[in-house]
Amino acid sequence: MDAIEMITERRSVRKFKNEKVDRGTMMEIIDVARWAPSWANFQVARYTLVDDTATIKKLSTDGVKGFVYNCKTLEEAKGVVVLSFVKGKSGKIDPEKDEYATDKANVWEVFDSGIACQTFCLAAHAKGVGTCIMGIIDDSSISEIVGLPEEETVAGIIVYGYEDGEHVKPTPRKEVAYILRFVDA
Protein backbone atom coordinates (compact mmCIF):
# COMPACT_ATOMS: atom_id res chain seq x y z
CA MET A 1 0.00 0.00 0.00
CA ASP A 2 1.54 3.31 -1.03
CA ALA A 3 1.28 6.54 0.96
CA ILE A 4 -1.40 8.15 -1.22
CA GLU A 5 -3.57 5.05 -1.03
CA MET A 6 -3.15 4.93 2.77
CA ILE A 7 -4.22 8.57 3.10
CA THR A 8 -7.22 8.33 0.77
CA GLU A 9 -8.44 4.89 1.90
CA ARG A 10 -8.16 5.23 5.71
CA ARG A 11 -11.50 5.79 7.43
CA SER A 12 -12.69 6.18 11.00
CA VAL A 13 -13.84 2.74 12.13
CA ARG A 14 -16.46 2.41 14.86
CA LYS A 15 -17.45 -1.24 14.50
CA PHE A 16 -14.87 -3.87 15.33
CA LYS A 17 -14.66 -7.65 15.35
CA ASN A 18 -14.78 -9.36 18.72
CA GLU A 19 -11.02 -9.93 18.57
CA LYS A 20 -8.14 -8.16 20.28
CA VAL A 21 -5.20 -6.89 18.29
CA ASP A 22 -2.17 -8.64 19.71
CA ARG A 23 0.37 -6.52 21.55
CA GLY A 24 3.13 -7.47 19.12
CA THR A 25 1.19 -5.89 16.24
CA MET A 26 0.54 -2.79 18.36
CA MET A 27 4.26 -2.52 19.13
CA GLU A 28 4.98 -2.67 15.37
CA ILE A 29 2.46 0.14 14.79
CA ILE A 30 4.03 2.30 17.53
CA ASP A 31 7.46 1.53 16.09
CA VAL A 32 6.31 3.20 12.86
CA ALA A 33 4.34 5.99 14.60
CA ARG A 34 7.39 7.09 16.58
CA TRP A 35 8.85 8.45 13.32
CA ALA A 36 6.26 11.25 13.27
CA PRO A 37 8.01 14.62 13.04
CA SER A 38 7.92 16.88 16.08
CA TRP A 39 9.16 20.29 17.17
CA ALA A 40 12.96 20.17 17.43
CA ASN A 41 12.63 16.36 17.40
CA PHE A 42 11.57 16.43 21.07
CA GLN A 43 9.25 13.46 20.38
CA VAL A 44 6.70 14.46 23.01
CA ALA A 45 3.99 11.96 21.97
CA ARG A 46 3.29 9.03 24.30
CA TYR A 47 1.04 6.04 23.64
CA THR A 48 -0.72 4.25 26.50
CA LEU A 49 -2.41 1.12 25.17
CA VAL A 50 -5.44 -0.22 27.00
CA ASP A 51 -6.75 -3.67 26.12
CA ASP A 52 -8.24 -4.54 29.51
CA THR A 53 -12.05 -4.77 29.27
CA ALA A 54 -12.71 -3.25 32.71
CA THR A 55 -10.46 -0.24 32.02
CA ILE A 56 -12.06 0.34 28.62
CA LYS A 57 -15.49 0.21 30.30
CA LYS A 58 -14.31 2.84 32.82
CA LEU A 59 -13.11 5.03 29.94
CA SER A 60 -16.58 4.65 28.41
CA THR A 61 -18.43 5.66 31.58
CA ASP A 62 -16.04 8.31 32.94
CA GLY A 63 -13.78 9.46 30.10
CA VAL A 64 -15.94 10.78 27.26
CA LYS A 65 -18.34 13.18 28.99
CA GLY A 66 -21.32 10.95 28.27
CA PHE A 67 -21.04 11.57 24.50
CA VAL A 68 -23.26 8.77 23.23
CA TYR A 69 -21.31 7.92 20.05
CA ASN A 70 -18.04 7.63 21.95
CA CYS A 71 -19.66 5.63 24.77
CA LYS A 72 -21.18 3.17 22.30
CA THR A 73 -17.93 2.74 20.35
CA LEU A 74 -15.93 2.24 23.54
CA GLU A 75 -18.44 -0.30 24.93
CA GLU A 76 -17.62 -2.59 22.00
CA ALA A 77 -13.91 -1.74 21.75
CA LYS A 78 -11.16 -4.28 22.35
CA GLY A 79 -8.38 -1.68 22.38
CA VAL A 80 -7.85 2.01 23.11
CA VAL A 81 -4.79 4.19 22.78
CA VAL A 82 -4.56 7.15 25.12
CA LEU A 83 -2.42 9.56 23.13
CA SER A 84 -0.68 12.00 25.44
CA PHE A 85 2.20 14.43 25.23
CA VAL A 86 4.94 15.63 27.51
CA LYS A 87 4.09 19.21 28.47
CA GLY A 88 6.40 22.22 28.20
CA LYS A 89 8.74 21.21 25.37
CA SER A 90 7.15 21.77 21.95
CA GLY A 91 7.38 25.36 20.78
CA LYS A 92 10.59 26.10 22.70
CA ILE A 93 14.12 26.30 21.40
CA ASP A 94 15.44 25.32 24.82
CA PRO A 95 13.02 23.13 26.76
CA GLU A 96 14.72 24.10 30.03
CA LYS A 97 13.77 27.77 29.59
CA ASP A 98 10.27 29.19 29.86
CA GLU A 99 10.50 31.03 26.52
CA TYR A 100 8.50 30.00 23.49
CA ALA A 101 9.87 30.55 19.99
CA THR A 102 6.47 31.20 18.45
CA ASP A 103 3.39 33.26 19.27
CA LYS A 104 1.52 29.99 19.51
CA ALA A 105 3.37 29.23 22.77
CA ASN A 106 2.47 25.76 24.07
CA VAL A 107 -0.19 25.22 21.39
CA TRP A 108 2.54 23.56 19.35
CA GLU A 109 2.21 20.53 21.67
CA VAL A 110 -1.23 19.93 20.22
CA PHE A 111 0.13 20.30 16.69
CA ASP A 112 2.83 17.68 17.42
CA SER A 113 0.19 15.40 18.93
CA GLY A 114 -1.95 15.74 15.81
CA ILE A 115 0.95 14.69 13.61
CA ALA A 116 1.64 11.73 15.93
CA CYS A 117 -2.05 10.78 15.91
CA GLN A 118 -2.31 10.78 12.12
CA THR A 119 0.94 8.83 11.80
CA PHE A 120 -0.35 6.24 14.29
CA CYS A 121 -3.65 5.87 12.42
CA LEU A 122 -1.93 5.47 9.05
CA ALA A 123 0.53 2.91 10.47
CA ALA A 124 -2.42 0.99 11.96
CA HIS A 125 -4.26 1.11 8.63
CA ALA A 126 -1.18 -0.26 6.86
CA LYS A 127 -1.22 -3.20 9.32
CA GLY A 128 -4.95 -3.87 8.77
CA VAL A 129 -6.04 -2.28 12.05
CA GLY A 130 -8.92 0.20 12.01
CA THR A 131 -8.95 3.32 14.19
CA CYS A 132 -11.29 6.07 15.33
CA ILE A 133 -10.01 9.26 16.98
CA MET A 134 -12.20 10.59 19.78
CA GLY A 135 -11.97 14.23 20.74
CA ILE A 136 -14.87 14.65 23.18
CA ILE A 137 -12.95 13.53 26.22
CA ASP A 138 -12.36 14.32 29.89
CA ASP A 139 -8.58 14.75 30.08
CA SER A 140 -8.25 14.60 33.86
CA SER A 141 -10.50 11.57 34.23
CA ILE A 142 -8.65 9.66 31.50
CA SER A 143 -5.29 10.62 33.02
CA GLU A 144 -6.42 9.22 36.36
CA ILE A 145 -7.92 6.04 34.87
CA VAL A 146 -4.71 5.08 33.03
CA GLY A 147 -2.26 6.59 35.53
CA LEU A 148 -0.50 9.11 33.28
CA PRO A 149 2.63 10.73 34.72
CA GLU A 150 2.23 14.34 35.97
CA GLU A 151 4.33 15.77 33.12
CA GLU A 152 1.92 14.43 30.48
CA THR A 153 -1.56 15.46 29.37
CA VAL A 154 -4.10 13.68 27.20
CA ALA A 155 -4.27 14.78 23.57
CA GLY A 156 -7.00 12.33 22.54
CA ILE A 157 -8.04 8.72 22.58
CA ILE A 158 -7.99 6.35 19.63
CA VAL A 159 -10.12 3.22 19.55
CA TYR A 160 -8.55 0.45 17.49
CA GLY A 161 -9.32 -3.04 16.28
CA TYR A 162 -10.09 -5.20 13.28
CA GLU A 163 -12.90 -3.65 11.26
CA ASP A 164 -16.17 -5.59 11.32
CA GLY A 165 -18.36 -5.29 8.26
CA GLU A 166 -18.06 -3.36 5.07
CA HIS A 167 -15.33 -0.73 4.74
CA VAL A 168 -16.80 2.73 5.35
CA LYS A 169 -17.25 4.77 2.20
CA PRO A 170 -15.51 8.15 2.03
CA THR A 171 -17.39 11.29 2.95
CA PRO A 172 -17.37 14.08 0.36
CA ARG A 173 -14.40 16.42 0.40
CA LYS A 174 -14.25 20.08 -0.52
CA GLU A 175 -12.87 20.75 -3.98
CA VAL A 176 -9.18 21.68 -4.23
CA ALA A 177 -10.09 25.09 -5.65
CA TYR A 178 -12.05 25.80 -2.45
CA ILE A 179 -9.21 25.01 -0.02
CA LEU A 180 -6.19 26.18 -2.03
CA ARG A 181 -4.95 29.65 -2.78
CA PHE A 182 -1.81 30.92 -4.50
CA VAL A 183 0.02 34.11 -3.65
CA ASP A 184 1.09 35.95 -6.75
CA ALA A 185 3.75 38.62 -6.71
Coordinates of N, CA and C in Angstrom, one line a residue:
M1 N 0.9 -1.2 0.0 CA 0.0 0.0 0.0 C 0.9 1.2 0.0
D2 N 0.7 2.1 -1.0 CA 1.5 3.3 -1.0 C 0.9 4.4 -0.2
A3 N 1.7 5.5 0.0 CA 1.3 6.5 1.0 C 0.0 7.2 0.5
I4 N -0.2 7.5 -0.8 CA -1.4 8.2 -1.2 C -2.6 7.3 -1.0
E5 N -2.5 6.0 -1.3 CA -3.6 5.0 -1.0 C -3.9 5.0 0.5
M6 N -2.9 5.0 1.3 CA -3.1 4.9 2.8 C -3.9 6.2 3.2
I7 N -3.6 7.3 2.7 CA -4.2 8.6 3.1 C -5.7 8.6 2.6
T8 N -5.9 8.2 1.3 CA -7.2 8.3 0.8 C -8.1 7.2 1.2
E9 N -7.6 6.1 1.6 CA -8.4 4.9 1.9 C -8.7 4.8 3.4
R10 N -7.9 5.4 4.3 CA -8.2 5.2 5.7 C -9.5 5.9 6.1
R11 N -10.2 5.3 6.9 CA -11.5 5.8 7.4 C -11.6 5.6 8.9
S12 N -12.4 6.4 9.6 CA -12.7 6.2 11.0 C -13.6 4.9 11.1
V13 N -13.1 4.0 11.9 CA -13.8 2.7 12.1 C -14.5 2.7 13.5
R14 N -15.8 2.4 13.6 CA -16.5 2.4 14.9 C -17.1 1.0 15.2
K15 N -16.9 0.1 14.3 CA -17.4 -1.2 14.5 C -16.3 -2.2 14.3
F16 N -16.0 -3.0 15.4 CA -14.9 -3.9 15.3 C -15.3 -5.3 15.6
K17 N -14.5 -6.2 15.1 CA -14.7 -7.6 15.3 C -14.4 -7.9 16.8
N18 N -15.0 -9.0 17.3 CA -14.8 -9.4 18.7 C -13.4 -10.1 18.9
E19 N -12.4 -9.4 18.6 CA -11.0 -9.9 18.6 C -10.0 -8.8 18.9
K20 N -9.2 -9.1 19.9 CA -8.1 -8.2 20.3 C -7.0 -8.2 19.2
V21 N -6.4 -7.0 19.1 CA -5.2 -6.9 18.3 C -4.1 -7.3 19.2
D22 N -3.2 -8.2 18.8 CA -2.2 -8.6 19.7 C -1.2 -7.5 20.0
R23 N -0.6 -7.6 21.1 CA 0.4 -6.5 21.6 C 1.6 -6.4 20.6
G24 N 2.0 -7.5 20.0 CA 3.1 -7.5 19.1 C 2.8 -6.6 17.9
T25 N 1.6 -6.7 17.4 CA 1.2 -5.9 16.2 C 1.1 -4.4 16.7
M26 N 0.6 -4.2 17.9 CA 0.5 -2.8 18.4 C 1.9 -2.2 18.6
M27 N 2.9 -3.0 19.0 CA 4.3 -2.5 19.1 C 4.8 -2.2 17.8
E28 N 4.5 -3.0 16.7 CA 5.0 -2.7 15.4 C 4.4 -1.3 14.9
I29 N 3.1 -1.1 15.2 CA 2.5 0.1 14.8 C 3.1 1.3 15.5
I30 N 3.4 1.2 16.8 CA 4.0 2.3 17.5 C 5.5 2.5 17.0
D31 N 6.1 1.4 16.6 CA 7.5 1.5 16.1 C 7.5 2.4 14.8
V32 N 6.4 2.3 14.0 CA 6.3 3.2 12.9 C 5.9 4.6 13.3
A33 N 4.9 4.7 14.2 CA 4.3 6.0 14.6 C 5.4 6.9 15.2
R34 N 6.4 6.3 15.9 CA 7.4 7.1 16.6 C 8.2 7.9 15.6
W35 N 8.1 7.7 14.3 CA 8.8 8.4 13.3 C 8.1 9.7 12.9
A36 N 7.0 10.0 13.6 CA 6.3 11.3 13.3 C 7.2 12.4 13.6
P37 N 7.2 13.4 12.7 CA 8.0 14.6 13.0 C 7.5 15.4 14.2
S38 N 8.3 16.1 14.9 CA 7.9 16.9 16.1 C 8.9 18.1 16.2
W39 N 8.4 19.1 16.9 CA 9.2 20.3 17.2 C 10.5 19.9 17.7
A40 N 11.6 20.4 17.0 CA 13.0 20.2 17.4 C 13.3 18.7 17.8
N41 N 12.5 17.8 17.2 CA 12.6 16.4 17.4 C 12.5 16.0 18.9
F42 N 11.7 16.7 19.6 CA 11.6 16.4 21.1 C 10.8 15.2 21.3
Q43 N 10.0 14.7 20.3 CA 9.3 13.5 20.4 C 8.4 13.4 21.7
V44 N 7.5 14.3 21.8 CA 6.7 14.5 23.0 C 5.5 13.5 23.1
A45 N 5.2 12.9 22.0 CA 4.0 12.0 22.0 C 4.3 10.7 22.8
R46 N 3.2 10.3 23.5 CA 3.3 9.0 24.3 C 2.0 8.2 24.0
Y47 N 2.1 6.9 24.0 CA 1.0 6.0 23.6 C 0.8 5.1 24.8
T48 N -0.3 5.2 25.4 CA -0.7 4.2 26.5 C -1.8 3.3 25.9
L49 N -1.5 2.1 25.7 CA -2.4 1.1 25.2 C -3.2 0.4 26.3
V50 N -4.5 0.4 26.0 CA -5.4 -0.2 27.0 C -6.2 -1.3 26.3
D51 N -6.0 -2.6 26.7 CA -6.7 -3.7 26.1 C -7.5 -4.5 27.2
D52 N -7.5 -3.9 28.4 CA -8.2 -4.5 29.5 C -9.7 -4.1 29.5
T53 N -10.6 -5.1 29.4 CA -12.0 -4.8 29.3 C -12.6 -3.8 30.4
A54 N -12.2 -4.1 31.6 CA -12.7 -3.2 32.7 C -12.2 -1.8 32.6
T55 N -11.0 -1.6 32.2 CA -10.5 -0.2 32.0 C -11.1 0.5 30.8
I56 N -11.4 -0.3 29.8 CA -12.1 0.3 28.6 C -13.5 0.7 29.0
K57 N -14.1 -0.1 29.8 CA -15.5 0.2 30.3 C -15.5 1.5 31.1
K58 N -14.4 1.6 32.0 CA -14.3 2.8 32.8 C -14.1 4.1 31.9
L59 N -13.3 3.9 30.9 CA -13.1 5.0 29.9 C -14.4 5.4 29.3
S60 N -15.3 4.4 29.0 CA -16.6 4.7 28.4 C -17.5 5.4 29.4
T61 N -17.5 5.0 30.6 CA -18.4 5.7 31.6 C -17.9 7.0 32.1
D62 N -16.6 7.1 32.3 CA -16.0 8.3 32.9 C -15.1 9.2 32.1
G63 N -14.8 8.7 30.9 CA -13.8 9.5 30.1 C -14.2 10.2 28.9
V64 N -15.5 10.1 28.5 CA -15.9 10.8 27.3 C -17.2 11.7 27.5
K65 N -17.3 12.2 28.7 CA -18.3 13.2 29.0 C -19.7 12.8 28.6
G66 N -20.0 11.4 28.6 CA -21.3 10.9 28.3 C -21.7 11.1 26.8
F67 N -20.7 11.4 25.9 CA -21.0 11.6 24.5 C -21.4 10.2 23.9
V68 N -22.7 10.1 23.5 CA -23.3 8.8 23.2 C -22.5 8.0 22.2
Y69 N -22.0 8.6 21.1 CA -21.3 7.9 20.1 C -20.0 7.3 20.6
N70 N -19.3 8.1 21.4 CA -18.0 7.6 21.9 C -18.3 6.5 22.9
C71 N -19.3 6.7 23.8 CA -19.7 5.6 24.8 C -20.0 4.3 24.1
K72 N -20.8 4.4 23.0 CA -21.2 3.2 22.3 C -20.0 2.5 21.6
T73 N -19.1 3.3 21.0 CA -17.9 2.7 20.4 C -17.0 2.1 21.4
L74 N -16.8 2.8 22.5 CA -15.9 2.2 23.5 C -16.5 1.0 24.2
E75 N -17.8 0.9 24.3 CA -18.4 -0.3 24.9 C -18.1 -1.6 24.1
E76 N -17.9 -1.4 22.8 CA -17.6 -2.6 22.0 C -16.1 -2.7 21.7
A77 N -15.3 -1.8 22.1 CA -13.9 -1.7 21.7 C -13.1 -2.8 22.5
K78 N -12.1 -3.3 21.8 CA -11.2 -4.3 22.4 C -9.8 -3.6 22.6
G79 N -9.6 -2.4 22.1 CA -8.4 -1.7 22.4 C -8.5 -0.2 22.2
V80 N -7.8 0.5 23.1 CA -7.8 2.0 23.1 C -6.4 2.5 23.3
V81 N -6.0 3.5 22.5 CA -4.8 4.2 22.8 C -5.1 5.5 23.4
V82 N -4.5 5.8 24.6 CA -4.6 7.1 25.1 C -3.3 7.9 24.6
L83 N -3.5 8.8 23.7 CA -2.4 9.6 23.1 C -2.2 10.8 24.0
S84 N -1.0 10.9 24.6 CA -0.7 12.0 25.4 C 0.6 12.7 24.9
F85 N 0.9 13.8 25.6 CA 2.2 14.4 25.2 C 2.8 15.0 26.5
V86 N 4.2 15.0 26.4 CA 4.9 15.6 27.5 C 4.8 17.2 27.4
K87 N 4.4 17.8 28.5 CA 4.1 19.2 28.5 C 5.4 20.0 28.6
G88 N 5.3 21.2 28.0 CA 6.4 22.2 28.2 C 7.6 22.1 27.3
K89 N 7.6 21.4 26.2 CA 8.7 21.2 25.4 C 8.5 21.8 24.0
S90 N 7.4 21.3 23.3 CA 7.2 21.8 21.9 C 6.9 23.3 21.9
G91 N 7.5 23.9 20.9 CA 7.4 25.4 20.8 C 8.5 26.1 21.4
K92 N 9.4 25.4 22.1 CA 10.6 26.1 22.7 C 11.9 25.7 22.0
I93 N 12.8 26.6 21.9 CA 14.1 26.3 21.4 C 14.9 25.5 22.5
D94 N 14.8 26.0 23.7 CA 15.4 25.3 24.8 C 14.4 24.9 25.8
P95 N 14.1 23.6 25.9 CA 13.0 23.1 26.8 C 13.2 23.4 28.2
E96 N 14.4 23.8 28.6 CA 14.7 24.1 30.0 C 14.4 25.5 30.4
K97 N 14.1 26.4 29.4 CA 13.8 27.8 29.6 C 12.3 27.9 29.4
D98 N 11.7 28.9 30.0 CA 10.3 29.2 29.9 C 10.0 30.2 28.8
E99 N 10.7 30.1 27.6 CA 10.5 31.0 26.5 C 10.1 30.2 25.3
Y100 N 9.0 30.6 24.7 CA 8.5 30.0 23.5 C 9.0 30.7 22.3
A101 N 9.3 30.0 21.2 CA 9.9 30.5 20.0 C 8.8 31.0 19.0
T102 N 7.6 30.8 19.3 CA 6.5 31.2 18.4 C 5.3 31.8 19.3
D103 N 4.5 32.7 18.6 CA 3.4 33.3 19.3 C 2.4 32.2 19.7
K104 N 2.5 31.1 19.2 CA 1.5 30.0 19.5 C 1.8 29.4 20.9
A105 N 3.0 29.7 21.4 CA 3.4 29.2 22.8 C 3.2 27.7 22.8
N106 N 2.6 27.2 23.9 CA 2.5 25.8 24.1 C 1.4 25.1 23.2
V107 N 0.8 25.8 22.3 CA -0.2 25.2 21.4 C 0.5 24.2 20.4
W108 N 1.8 24.4 20.2 CA 2.5 23.6 19.4 C 2.5 22.1 19.8
E109 N 2.3 21.9 21.1 CA 2.2 20.5 21.7 C 1.0 19.8 21.0
V110 N -0.1 20.5 20.8 CA -1.2 19.9 20.2 C -1.0 19.6 18.7
F111 N -0.2 20.5 18.1 CA 0.1 20.3 16.7 C 1.0 19.0 16.6
D112 N 2.0 18.9 17.4 CA 2.8 17.7 17.4 C 2.0 16.4 17.7
S113 N 1.1 16.5 18.6 CA 0.2 15.4 18.9 C -0.7 15.0 17.7
G114 N -1.2 16.0 17.0 CA -2.0 15.7 15.8 C -1.2 15.0 14.8
I115 N 0.1 15.4 14.6 CA 0.9 14.7 13.6 C 1.2 13.2 14.1
A116 N 1.4 13.1 15.4 CA 1.6 11.7 15.9 C 0.4 10.9 15.8
C117 N -0.8 11.5 16.0 CA -2.1 10.8 15.9 C -2.3 10.3 14.5
Q118 N -2.1 11.2 13.5 CA -2.3 10.8 12.1 C -1.3 9.7 11.7
T119 N -0.1 9.8 12.1 CA 0.9 8.8 11.8 C 0.6 7.5 12.4
F120 N 0.1 7.5 13.7 CA -0.3 6.2 14.3 C -1.5 5.6 13.5
C121 N -2.5 6.4 13.1 CA -3.7 5.9 12.4 C -3.3 5.3 11.1
L122 N -2.4 6.0 10.4 CA -1.9 5.5 9.1 C -1.1 4.2 9.2
A123 N -0.3 4.1 10.2 CA 0.5 2.9 10.5 C -0.4 1.8 10.8
A124 N -1.4 2.0 11.6 CA -2.4 1.0 12.0 C -3.1 0.5 10.7
H125 N -3.6 1.5 9.9 CA -4.3 1.1 8.6 C -3.4 0.2 7.8
A126 N -2.1 0.5 7.7 CA -1.2 -0.3 6.9 C -1.1 -1.7 7.4
K127 N -1.3 -1.9 8.7 CA -1.2 -3.2 9.3 C -2.6 -3.9 9.4
G128 N -3.6 -3.3 8.8 CA -5.0 -3.9 8.8 C -5.8 -3.6 10.0
V129 N -5.4 -2.6 10.8 CA -6.0 -2.3 12.1 C -6.8 -1.0 11.8
G130 N -8.1 -1.0 12.1 CA -8.9 0.2 12.0 C -8.8 1.1 13.2
T131 N -9.1 2.4 13.1 CA -8.9 3.3 14.2 C -10.1 4.4 14.1
C132 N -10.4 4.9 15.3 CA -11.3 6.1 15.3 C -10.8 7.0 16.4
I133 N -10.5 8.2 16.0 CA -10.0 9.3 17.0 C -11.2 9.9 17.7
M134 N -11.1 10.0 19.0 CA -12.2 10.6 19.8 C -11.7 11.9 20.4
G135 N -12.4 13.0 20.2 CA -12.0 14.2 20.7 C -12.8 14.7 21.9
I136 N -14.0 14.2 22.0 CA -14.9 14.7 23.2 C -14.5 13.8 24.4
I137 N -13.6 14.3 25.2 CA -12.9 13.5 26.2 C -12.8 14.4 27.5
D138 N -12.6 13.7 28.6 CA -12.4 14.3 29.9 C -10.9 14.0 30.2
D139 N -10.0 15.0 29.9 CA -8.6 14.8 30.1 C -8.2 14.3 31.5
S140 N -8.7 14.9 32.5 CA -8.2 14.6 33.9 C -8.8 13.2 34.3
S141 N -10.0 12.9 33.9 CA -10.5 11.6 34.2 C -9.7 10.5 33.5
I142 N -9.4 10.7 32.3 CA -8.7 9.7 31.5 C -7.3 9.5 32.1
S143 N -6.6 10.6 32.4 CA -5.3 10.6 33.0 C -5.3 9.8 34.3
E144 N -6.3 10.0 35.1 CA -6.4 9.2 36.4 C -6.7 7.7 36.1
I145 N -7.6 7.4 35.2 CA -7.9 6.0 34.9 C -6.7 5.2 34.4
V146 N -5.9 5.8 33.6 CA -4.7 5.1 33.0 C -3.4 5.4 33.8
G147 N -3.4 6.3 34.7 CA -2.3 6.6 35.5 C -1.2 7.3 34.8
L148 N -1.5 8.3 34.0 CA -0.5 9.1 33.3 C 0.4 9.8 34.3
P149 N 1.7 9.9 33.9 CA 2.6 10.7 34.7 C 2.2 12.2 34.8
E150 N 2.6 12.9 35.8 CA 2.2 14.3 36.0 C 2.7 15.2 34.8
E151 N 3.8 14.9 34.2 CA 4.3 15.8 33.1 C 3.6 15.6 31.8
E152 N 2.6 14.7 31.7 CA 1.9 14.4 30.5 C 0.5 14.9 30.6
T153 N -0.1 15.2 29.4 CA -1.6 15.5 29.4 C -2.1 14.7 28.2
V154 N -3.4 14.4 28.3 CA -4.1 13.7 27.2 C -4.3 14.6 26.0
A155 N -4.0 14.1 24.8 CA -4.3 14.8 23.6 C -5.6 14.3 23.0
G156 N -5.8 13.0 23.1 CA -7.0 12.3 22.5 C -7.0 10.8 22.8
I157 N -8.0 10.2 22.5 CA -8.0 8.7 22.6 C -8.4 8.2 21.2
I158 N -7.8 7.0 20.9 CA -8.0 6.4 19.6 C -8.4 4.9 19.9
V159 N -9.6 4.6 19.4 CA -10.1 3.2 19.5 C -9.5 2.5 18.4
Y160 N -9.1 1.2 18.6 CA -8.5 0.4 17.5 C -9.0 -1.0 17.5
G161 N -8.9 -1.6 16.4 CA -9.3 -3.0 16.3 C -9.5 -3.4 14.8
Y162 N -9.9 -4.7 14.6 CA -10.1 -5.2 13.3 C -11.5 -4.8 12.9
E163 N -11.6 -4.1 11.7 CA -12.9 -3.7 11.3 C -13.9 -4.8 11.0
D164 N -15.1 -4.6 11.5 CA -16.2 -5.6 11.3 C -17.2 -5.0 10.3
G165 N -17.4 -5.7 9.3 CA -18.4 -5.3 8.3 C -17.7 -4.6 7.1
E166 N -18.5 -4.0 6.3 CA -18.1 -3.4 5.1 C -17.2 -2.1 5.4
H167 N -16.2 -1.9 4.6 CA -15.3 -0.7 4.7 C -16.2 0.5 4.5
V168 N -16.0 1.5 5.4 CA -16.8 2.7 5.4 C -16.4 3.5 4.1
K169 N -17.5 4.0 3.4 CA -17.3 4.8 2.2 C -16.8 6.2 2.6
P170 N -16.0 6.8 1.7 CA -15.5 8.1 2.0 C -16.6 9.2 2.0
T171 N -16.5 10.2 2.9 CA -17.4 11.3 3.0 C -16.9 12.3 1.9
P172 N -17.8 13.1 1.4 CA -17.4 14.1 0.4 C -16.3 15.0 0.9
R173 N -15.4 15.5 0.1 CA -14.4 16.4 0.4 C -14.6 17.7 -0.4
K174 N -14.2 18.8 0.2 CA -14.2 20.1 -0.5 C -13.3 20.0 -1.7
E175 N -13.7 20.7 -2.8 CA -12.9 20.7 -4.0 C -11.5 21.5 -3.7
V176 N -10.5 21.1 -4.4 CA -9.2 21.7 -4.2 C -9.2 23.2 -4.4
A177 N -10.0 23.7 -5.4 CA -10.1 25.1 -5.7 C -10.7 25.8 -4.5
Y178 N -11.5 25.2 -3.6 CA -12.1 25.8 -2.5 C -11.1 25.9 -1.3
I179 N -10.1 25.0 -1.2 CA -9.2 25.0 0.0 C -7.8 25.5 -0.3
L180 N -7.5 25.8 -1.6 CA -6.2 26.2 -2.0 C -6.2 27.6 -2.5
R181 N -5.2 28.3 -2.2 CA -4.9 29.7 -2.8 C -3.5 29.8 -3.1
F182 N -3.2 30.6 -4.1 CA -1.8 30.9 -4.5 C -1.6 32.4 -4.2
V183 N -0.4 32.7 -3.8 CA 0.0 34.1 -3.6 C 0.8 34.5 -4.9
D184 N 0.4 35.5 -5.6 CA 1.1 36.0 -6.8 C 1.8 37.3 -6.4
A185 N 3.0 37.4 -7.0 CA 3.8 38.6 -6.7 C 3.2 39.8 -7.4

